[in-house]
Coordinates of C-alpha atoms in Angstrom, one line a residue:
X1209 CA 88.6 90.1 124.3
X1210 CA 85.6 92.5 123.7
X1211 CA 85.2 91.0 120.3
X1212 CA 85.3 87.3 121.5
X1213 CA 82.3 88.0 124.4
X1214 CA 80.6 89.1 121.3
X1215 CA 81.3 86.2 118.6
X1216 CA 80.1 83.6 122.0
X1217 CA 77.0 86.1 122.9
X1218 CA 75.7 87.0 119.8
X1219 CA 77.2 84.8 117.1
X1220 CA 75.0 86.1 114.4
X1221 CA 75.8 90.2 114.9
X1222 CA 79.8 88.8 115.2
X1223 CA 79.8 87.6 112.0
X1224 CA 77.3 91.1 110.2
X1225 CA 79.1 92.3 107.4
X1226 CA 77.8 95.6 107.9
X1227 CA 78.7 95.1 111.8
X1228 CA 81.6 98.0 111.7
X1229 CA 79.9 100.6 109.1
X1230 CA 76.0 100.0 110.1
X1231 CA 73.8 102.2 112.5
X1232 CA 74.6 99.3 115.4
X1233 CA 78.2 99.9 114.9
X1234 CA 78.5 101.6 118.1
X1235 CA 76.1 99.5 119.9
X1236 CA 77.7 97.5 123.3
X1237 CA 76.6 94.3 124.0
X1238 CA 73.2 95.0 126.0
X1239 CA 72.1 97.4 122.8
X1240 CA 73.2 94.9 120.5
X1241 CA 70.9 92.6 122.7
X1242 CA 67.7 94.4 122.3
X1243 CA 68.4 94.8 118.6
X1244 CA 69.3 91.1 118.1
X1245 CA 65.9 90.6 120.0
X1246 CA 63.6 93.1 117.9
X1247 CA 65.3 92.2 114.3
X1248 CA 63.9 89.8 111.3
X1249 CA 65.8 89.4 108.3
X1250 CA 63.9 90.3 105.2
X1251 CA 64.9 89.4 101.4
X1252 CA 63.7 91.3 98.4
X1253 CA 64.5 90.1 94.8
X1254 CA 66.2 92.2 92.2
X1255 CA 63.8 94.4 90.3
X1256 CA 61.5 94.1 93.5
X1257 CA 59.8 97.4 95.4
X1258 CA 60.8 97.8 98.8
X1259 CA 58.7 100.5 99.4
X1260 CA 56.4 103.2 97.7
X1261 CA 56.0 107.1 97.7
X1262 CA 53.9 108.0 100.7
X1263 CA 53.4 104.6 101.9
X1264 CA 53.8 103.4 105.6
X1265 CA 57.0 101.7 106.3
X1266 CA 56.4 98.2 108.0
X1267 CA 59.9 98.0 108.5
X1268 CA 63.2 100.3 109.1
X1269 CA 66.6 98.8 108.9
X1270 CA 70.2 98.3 107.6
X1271 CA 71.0 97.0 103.7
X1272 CA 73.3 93.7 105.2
X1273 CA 73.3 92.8 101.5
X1274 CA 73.1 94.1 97.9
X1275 CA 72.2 97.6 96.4
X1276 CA 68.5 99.6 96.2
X1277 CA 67.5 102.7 94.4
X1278 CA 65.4 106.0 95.7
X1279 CA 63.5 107.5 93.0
X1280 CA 61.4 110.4 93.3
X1281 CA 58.4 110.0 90.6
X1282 CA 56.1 112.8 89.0
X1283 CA 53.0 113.2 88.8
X1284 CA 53.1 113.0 85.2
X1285 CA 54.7 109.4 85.5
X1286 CA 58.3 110.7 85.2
X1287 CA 61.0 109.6 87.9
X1288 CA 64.6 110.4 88.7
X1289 CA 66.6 107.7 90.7
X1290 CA 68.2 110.6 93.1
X1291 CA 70.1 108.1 95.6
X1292 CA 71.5 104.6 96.2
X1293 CA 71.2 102.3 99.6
X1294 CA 74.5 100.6 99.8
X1295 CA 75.7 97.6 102.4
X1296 CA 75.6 100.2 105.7
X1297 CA 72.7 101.8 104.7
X1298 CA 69.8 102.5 107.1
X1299 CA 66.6 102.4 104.9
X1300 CA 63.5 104.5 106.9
X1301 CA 64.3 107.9 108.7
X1302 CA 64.4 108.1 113.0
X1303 CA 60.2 109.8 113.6
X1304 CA 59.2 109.0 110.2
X1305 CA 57.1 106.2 109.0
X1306 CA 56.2 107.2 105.6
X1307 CA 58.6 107.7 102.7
X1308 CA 58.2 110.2 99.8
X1309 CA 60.5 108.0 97.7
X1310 CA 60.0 104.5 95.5
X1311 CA 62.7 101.9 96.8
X1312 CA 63.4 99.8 94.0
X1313 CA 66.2 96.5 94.3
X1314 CA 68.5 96.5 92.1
X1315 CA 70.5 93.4 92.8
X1316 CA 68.9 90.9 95.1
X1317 CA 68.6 92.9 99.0
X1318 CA 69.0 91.4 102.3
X1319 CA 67.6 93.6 105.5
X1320 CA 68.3 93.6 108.7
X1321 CA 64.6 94.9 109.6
X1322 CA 62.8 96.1 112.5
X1323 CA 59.1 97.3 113.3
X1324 CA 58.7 100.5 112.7
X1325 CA 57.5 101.4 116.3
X1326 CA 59.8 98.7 118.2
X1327 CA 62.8 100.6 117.0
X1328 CA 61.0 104.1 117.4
X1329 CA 61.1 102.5 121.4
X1330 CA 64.7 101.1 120.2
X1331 CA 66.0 104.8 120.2
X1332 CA 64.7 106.6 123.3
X1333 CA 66.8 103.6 125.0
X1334 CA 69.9 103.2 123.1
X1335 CA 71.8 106.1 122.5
X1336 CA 74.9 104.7 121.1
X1337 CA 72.0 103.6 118.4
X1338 CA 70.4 107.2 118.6
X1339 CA 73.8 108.9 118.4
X1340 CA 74.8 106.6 115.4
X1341 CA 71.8 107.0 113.5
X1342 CA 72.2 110.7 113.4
X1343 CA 75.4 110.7 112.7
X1344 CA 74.0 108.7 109.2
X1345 CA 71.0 111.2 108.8
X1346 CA 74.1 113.9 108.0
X1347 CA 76.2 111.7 106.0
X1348 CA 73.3 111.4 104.0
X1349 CA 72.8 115.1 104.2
X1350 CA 76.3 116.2 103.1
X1351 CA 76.2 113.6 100.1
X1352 CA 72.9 115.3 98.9
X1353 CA 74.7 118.1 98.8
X1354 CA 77.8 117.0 97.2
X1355 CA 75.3 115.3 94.6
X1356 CA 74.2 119.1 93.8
X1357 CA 77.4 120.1 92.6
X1358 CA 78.0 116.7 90.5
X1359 CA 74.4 117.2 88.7
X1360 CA 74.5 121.3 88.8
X1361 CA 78.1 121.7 87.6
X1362 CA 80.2 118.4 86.6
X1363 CA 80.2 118.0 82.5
X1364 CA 79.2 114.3 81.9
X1365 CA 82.7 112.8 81.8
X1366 CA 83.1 114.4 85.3
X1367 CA 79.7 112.9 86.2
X1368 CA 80.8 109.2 85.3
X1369 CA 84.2 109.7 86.9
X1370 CA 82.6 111.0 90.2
X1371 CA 80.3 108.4 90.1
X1372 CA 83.6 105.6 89.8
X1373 CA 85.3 107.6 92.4
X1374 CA 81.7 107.0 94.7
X1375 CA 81.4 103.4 94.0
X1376 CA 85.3 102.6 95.0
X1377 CA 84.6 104.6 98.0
X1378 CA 81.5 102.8 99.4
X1379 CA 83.0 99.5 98.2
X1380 CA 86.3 100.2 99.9
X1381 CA 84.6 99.7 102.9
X1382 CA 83.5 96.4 102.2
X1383 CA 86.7 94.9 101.0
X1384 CA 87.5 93.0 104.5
X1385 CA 84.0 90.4 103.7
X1386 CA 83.7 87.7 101.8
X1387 CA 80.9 89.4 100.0
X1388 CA 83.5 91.7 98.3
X1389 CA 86.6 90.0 97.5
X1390 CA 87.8 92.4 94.9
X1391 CA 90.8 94.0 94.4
X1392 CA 91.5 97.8 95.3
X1393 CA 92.0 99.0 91.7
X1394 CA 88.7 96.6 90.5
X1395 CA 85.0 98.8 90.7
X1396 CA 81.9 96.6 90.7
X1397 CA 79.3 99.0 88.8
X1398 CA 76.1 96.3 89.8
X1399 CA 74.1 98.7 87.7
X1400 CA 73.2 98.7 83.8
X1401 CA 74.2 101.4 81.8
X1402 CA 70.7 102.2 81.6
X1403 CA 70.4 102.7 85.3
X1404 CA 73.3 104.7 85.8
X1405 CA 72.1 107.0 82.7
X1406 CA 69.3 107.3 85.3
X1407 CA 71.3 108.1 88.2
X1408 CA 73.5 110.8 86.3
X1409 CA 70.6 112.8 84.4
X1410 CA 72.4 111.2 81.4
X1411 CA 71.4 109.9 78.3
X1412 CA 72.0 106.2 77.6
X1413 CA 74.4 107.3 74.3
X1414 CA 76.2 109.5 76.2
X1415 CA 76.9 107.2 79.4
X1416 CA 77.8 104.7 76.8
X1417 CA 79.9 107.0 75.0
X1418 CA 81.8 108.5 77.8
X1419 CA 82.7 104.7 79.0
X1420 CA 84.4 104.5 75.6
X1421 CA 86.5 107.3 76.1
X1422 CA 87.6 106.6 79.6
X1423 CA 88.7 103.2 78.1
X1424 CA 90.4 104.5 74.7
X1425 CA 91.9 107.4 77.4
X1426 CA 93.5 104.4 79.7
X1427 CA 91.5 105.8 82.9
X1428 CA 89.5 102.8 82.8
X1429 CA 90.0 99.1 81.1
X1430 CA 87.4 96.6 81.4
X1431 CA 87.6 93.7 83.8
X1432 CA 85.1 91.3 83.3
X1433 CA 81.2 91.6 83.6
X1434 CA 80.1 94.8 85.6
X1435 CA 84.0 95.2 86.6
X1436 CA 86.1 97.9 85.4
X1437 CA 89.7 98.0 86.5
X1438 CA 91.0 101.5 87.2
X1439 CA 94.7 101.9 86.8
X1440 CA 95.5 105.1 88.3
X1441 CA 92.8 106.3 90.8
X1442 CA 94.6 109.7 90.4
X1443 CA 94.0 110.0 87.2
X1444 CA 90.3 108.8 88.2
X1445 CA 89.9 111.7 90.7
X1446 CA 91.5 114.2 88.4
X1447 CA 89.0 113.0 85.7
X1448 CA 86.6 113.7 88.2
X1449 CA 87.8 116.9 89.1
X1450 CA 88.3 116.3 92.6
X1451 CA 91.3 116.2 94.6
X1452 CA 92.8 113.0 96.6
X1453 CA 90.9 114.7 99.7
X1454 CA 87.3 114.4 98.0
X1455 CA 87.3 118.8 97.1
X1456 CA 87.3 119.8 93.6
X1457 CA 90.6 120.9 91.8
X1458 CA 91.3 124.4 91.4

């Protein structure tokens, strides 16, 4: 019944694809109201710059659509991509305007946007929104952390079998939408190899050269372009050197 109020109140938020997962996904109707009235839909092309090191945000919101990069560049030119903005993903920080990373699209991006200071106002009012939104902050905290091990620890087949076992996972959730209509055992890597070398701390041979052994191994087979089909996640996870609980294997 809830659910219908909403599809015939706010038509537009009913049919989100990010509506269960995003930072609004405990938001009642009169939250989701302000929201619906503060929001503007912004598109950024792939290979586009959402946003630069130290440069003040316009715009906070939630990826509805597509996949972004965080890098952290040098002062020597350098950079390291050190995180990914999935569909769910709240791009901006609650008190913080500026960002210290570059925001790079890396498929064409849809955002559900909001003024920086209208949503600042957003959260002292909201807190199903607040409440939310900091229960993200520490997601993103405990990946961070999880990301130490994979770069500090993990040998590079490890790394590129984590990283399989982190895709499924975050496309798992998006399996209900049209937008994802893949199967369960199909992982859509949107990234070149180049990118994910990136990602990793990898080479570009050795990303390339680890695919190749996952394949000839049977822990991966190719499924079209950017798919791989993964015929056992276990033997995905125990590539990884995790357990079916996320830990690593003893």
């Amino acid at each position: 019944m809830q659910k219908l109020a909403l599809a015939s109140a706010l038509p537009e938020c009913a049919r989100c694809p990010v509506r269960s997962i995003g930072i609004c996904a405990r938001s009642g109707e009169q939250e989701l109201r302000w929201l619906e009235d503060a929001k503007v839909h912004r598109q950024h092309r792939a290979g586009s710059t959402l946003a630069y090191p130290g440069e003040t945000l316009a715009h906070v919101g939630t990826i509805m659509h597509g996949l972004a990069s965080l890098s952290r560049v040098m002062e020597d030119g350098r950079s390291q991509m050190i995180g990914l903005l999935h569909p769910g993903d709240f791009l901006g920080h609650p008190g913080r305007q500026t960002t210290p990373f570059m925001v790079d699209a890396i498929t064409d991006v849809e955002l559900c946007g909001f003024q920086f200071k209208a949503f600042d106002r957003l959260l002292a009012k909201a807190p199903q929104l607040h409440s939310r939104l900091m229960e993200v902050v520490q997601d993103e905290l405990d990946a961070a952390r999880e990301w130490m091990l994979l770069l500090g620890r993990k040998s590079a087949r490890e790394k590129i079998c984590s990283f399989l076992v982190y895709l499924a996972y975050r496309q798992s959730k998006l399996r209900t939408t049209d937008r994802f209509p893949l199967s369960p055992s199909i992982i859509y890597l949107q990234m070149t190899r180049e990118q994910i070398a990136d990602f990793l701390a990898l080479t570009l041979e050795t990303v390339s050269r680890q695919f190749s052994s996952l394949a000839r191994d049977g822990v991966t087979a190719p499924a079209g372009r950017q798919t791989l089909h993964i015929p056992s996640f276990r033997n995905l996870l125990e590539a990884a050197g995790e357990d079916g609980d996320g830990g690593v294997i003893a």
